[in-house]
Amino acid sequence: MPAVKTGKKGGIKQFLKGKKSYKTTYTITRNEDDSVTFDLWIVCKYRKGKRKKHGIQYFAYVTYKIKTNLDYIYQDYRKRFGIETSYRLKNICRIRTNNKNPVLRLIFIGISFLLVNIWVNFLWTRISRKRKGSRLIYRT
């Protein structure tokens, strides 16, 4: 899971430096008998002018008993972001009901996903305009 980058000097932000991705351990302590130690993986990505930004972007992840490479963690969490986005879109178009029938509720969720996909397809095929590079979508 991603680590929250809080604090000005200490905390997770103290590890967001350097030019290479690396693994380390970190201990959070509240008082003498209340502390937690975990693996912290710092992934460095170069922006290369994307979104008109340059330099290094840091991603911090808390892991538990994982034996893989650092780039896999970054790619795996990017997939998770897509899943969470689909949940957010579903909630925009969700039918609210007090019915406790799980079959009916599942049908309502299916209808909400269908409506969102129809809207996105309509925007792409009918409202957007072809241009060099990518399509221009008129959202208003």
Short mmCIF file of C-alpha atoms in Angstrom, two decimals:
data_model
loop_
_atom_site.label_atom_id
_atom_site.label_comp_id
_atom_site.label_asym_id
_atom_site.label_seq_id
_atom_site.Cartn_x
_atom_site.Cartn_y
_atom_site.Cartn_z
CA MET A 1 0.00 0.00 0.00
CA PRO A 2 1.23 3.54 -0.60
CA ALA A 3 2.85 5.34 2.31
CA VAL A 4 1.57 8.78 3.26
CA LYS A 5 4.28 11.39 2.80
CA THR A 6 3.77 13.66 5.80
CA GLY A 7 6.12 15.79 7.85
CA LYS A 8 8.61 18.43 6.82
CA LYS A 9 11.95 16.78 7.62
CA GLY A 10 11.33 13.48 9.39
CA GLY A 11 8.85 10.74 8.73
CA ILE A 12 8.59 9.21 5.28
CA LYS A 13 9.80 12.40 3.56
CA GLN A 14 13.35 11.86 4.84
CA PHE A 15 13.63 8.85 2.50
CA LEU A 16 12.50 10.71 -0.63
CA LYS A 17 15.93 11.55 -1.95
CA GLY A 18 18.51 10.03 -4.24
CA LYS A 19 18.42 8.93 -7.86
CA LYS A 20 17.76 5.21 -7.50
CA SER A 21 14.91 3.13 -6.16
CA TYR A 22 15.69 1.26 -2.95
CA LYS A 23 14.29 -0.73 -0.01
CA THR A 24 14.67 0.08 3.67
CA THR A 25 12.99 -0.51 7.00
CA TYR A 26 11.23 2.16 9.01
CA THR A 27 9.98 2.25 12.59
CA ILE A 28 7.13 4.44 13.74
CA THR A 29 7.07 5.07 17.51
CA ARG A 30 4.45 6.84 19.59
CA ASN A 31 5.97 6.14 22.96
CA GLU A 32 8.42 3.62 24.42
CA ASP A 33 6.18 0.54 24.22
CA ASP A 34 4.19 1.47 21.10
CA SER A 35 6.21 1.04 17.90
CA VAL A 36 5.77 -0.60 14.50
CA THR A 37 8.56 -1.65 12.11
CA PHE A 38 7.84 -2.30 8.43
CA ASP A 39 9.53 -2.50 5.04
CA LEU A 40 9.49 0.73 3.07
CA TRP A 41 10.11 0.68 -0.68
CA ILE A 42 10.98 3.93 -2.42
CA VAL A 43 10.46 3.95 -6.20
CA CYS A 44 12.03 6.74 -8.30
CA LYS A 45 10.54 7.60 -11.68
CA TYR A 46 11.85 10.23 -14.08
CA ARG A 47 9.12 12.52 -15.39
CA LYS A 48 10.83 13.19 -18.76
CA GLY A 49 8.71 16.26 -19.46
CA LYS A 50 5.37 14.51 -18.96
CA ARG A 51 2.70 17.01 -17.95
CA LYS A 52 5.36 19.69 -18.49
CA LYS A 53 7.35 18.57 -15.44
CA HIS A 54 10.93 17.39 -15.15
CA GLY A 55 12.98 15.72 -12.45
CA ILE A 56 12.41 12.73 -10.21
CA GLN A 57 9.06 11.71 -8.78
CA TYR A 58 9.12 9.54 -5.66
CA PHE A 59 6.61 6.87 -4.69
CA ALA A 60 6.73 5.26 -1.23
CA TYR A 61 5.12 1.88 -0.53
CA VAL A 62 4.73 -0.10 2.68
CA THR A 63 5.17 -3.82 2.06
CA TYR A 64 4.93 -6.99 4.07
CA LYS A 65 6.76 -10.21 3.15
CA ILE A 66 7.12 -9.46 -0.57
CA LYS A 67 9.98 -10.80 -2.65
CA THR A 68 9.83 -9.04 -6.00
CA ASN A 69 11.49 -6.14 -7.76
CA LEU A 70 10.72 -2.48 -7.16
CA ASP A 71 9.30 -1.75 -10.60
CA TYR A 72 6.67 -4.47 -10.19
CA ILE A 73 5.31 -2.77 -7.06
CA TYR A 74 4.87 0.49 -8.97
CA GLN A 75 3.14 -1.18 -11.94
CA ASP A 76 0.92 -3.28 -9.68
CA TYR A 77 -0.32 -0.25 -7.76
CA ARG A 78 -1.05 1.60 -11.02
CA LYS A 79 -3.50 -1.21 -11.84
CA ARG A 80 -5.07 -0.78 -8.42
CA PHE A 81 -5.59 2.92 -9.13
CA GLY A 82 -7.65 1.97 -12.20
CA ILE A 83 -9.84 -0.30 -10.08
CA GLU A 84 -10.46 2.46 -7.54
CA THR A 85 -11.33 4.87 -10.36
CA SER A 86 -13.95 2.47 -11.66
CA TYR A 87 -15.51 2.33 -8.17
CA ARG A 88 -15.62 6.13 -8.08
CA LEU A 89 -17.34 6.22 -11.48
CA LYS A 90 -19.82 3.57 -10.34
CA ASN A 91 -20.77 5.68 -7.31
CA ILE A 92 -21.54 8.68 -9.53
CA CYS A 93 -24.24 6.73 -11.35
CA ARG A 94 -25.29 4.36 -8.56
CA ILE A 95 -28.95 3.68 -7.91
CA ARG A 96 -29.75 4.19 -4.25
CA THR A 97 -32.20 1.71 -2.77
CA ASN A 98 -33.31 0.26 0.56
CA ASN A 99 -33.95 -3.14 -0.98
CA LYS A 100 -31.91 -5.90 0.68
CA ASN A 101 -32.23 -8.38 -2.20
CA PRO A 102 -28.61 -9.02 -3.36
CA VAL A 103 -29.66 -10.03 -6.88
CA LEU A 104 -31.53 -6.78 -7.43
CA ARG A 105 -28.65 -4.75 -6.00
CA LEU A 106 -26.20 -6.54 -8.32
CA ILE A 107 -28.45 -5.75 -11.29
CA PHE A 108 -28.46 -2.08 -10.24
CA ILE A 109 -24.64 -2.04 -10.10
CA GLY A 110 -24.52 -3.64 -13.55
CA ILE A 111 -26.89 -0.97 -14.88
CA SER A 112 -24.70 1.79 -13.39
CA PHE A 113 -21.55 0.37 -15.04
CA LEU A 114 -23.45 0.05 -18.31
CA LEU A 115 -24.63 3.67 -18.16
CA VAL A 116 -21.11 4.95 -17.46
CA ASN A 117 -19.67 2.92 -20.36
CA ILE A 118 -22.40 4.11 -22.74
CA TRP A 119 -21.67 7.73 -21.74
CA VAL A 120 -17.91 7.34 -22.24
CA ASN A 121 -18.44 5.65 -25.60
CA PHE A 122 -20.87 8.40 -26.66
CA LEU A 123 -18.34 11.08 -25.70
CA TRP A 124 -15.60 9.32 -27.64
CA THR A 125 -17.52 8.58 -30.84
CA ARG A 126 -20.01 11.45 -31.19
CA ILE A 127 -18.88 14.46 -29.18
CA SER A 128 -15.10 14.29 -29.51
CA ARG A 129 -13.24 15.68 -32.50
CA LYS A 130 -10.35 14.01 -34.29
CA ARG A 131 -7.12 15.97 -34.31
CA LYS A 132 -3.40 15.37 -34.53
CA GLY A 133 -2.18 13.45 -31.50
CA SER A 134 -5.30 12.50 -29.57
CA ARG A 135 -8.99 13.28 -29.74
CA LEU A 136 -10.37 16.51 -28.27
CA ILE A 137 -13.32 15.75 -25.99
CA TYR A 138 -15.83 18.50 -25.29
CA ARG A 139 -16.84 17.77 -21.71
CA THR A 140 -19.23 20.72 -21.30
#
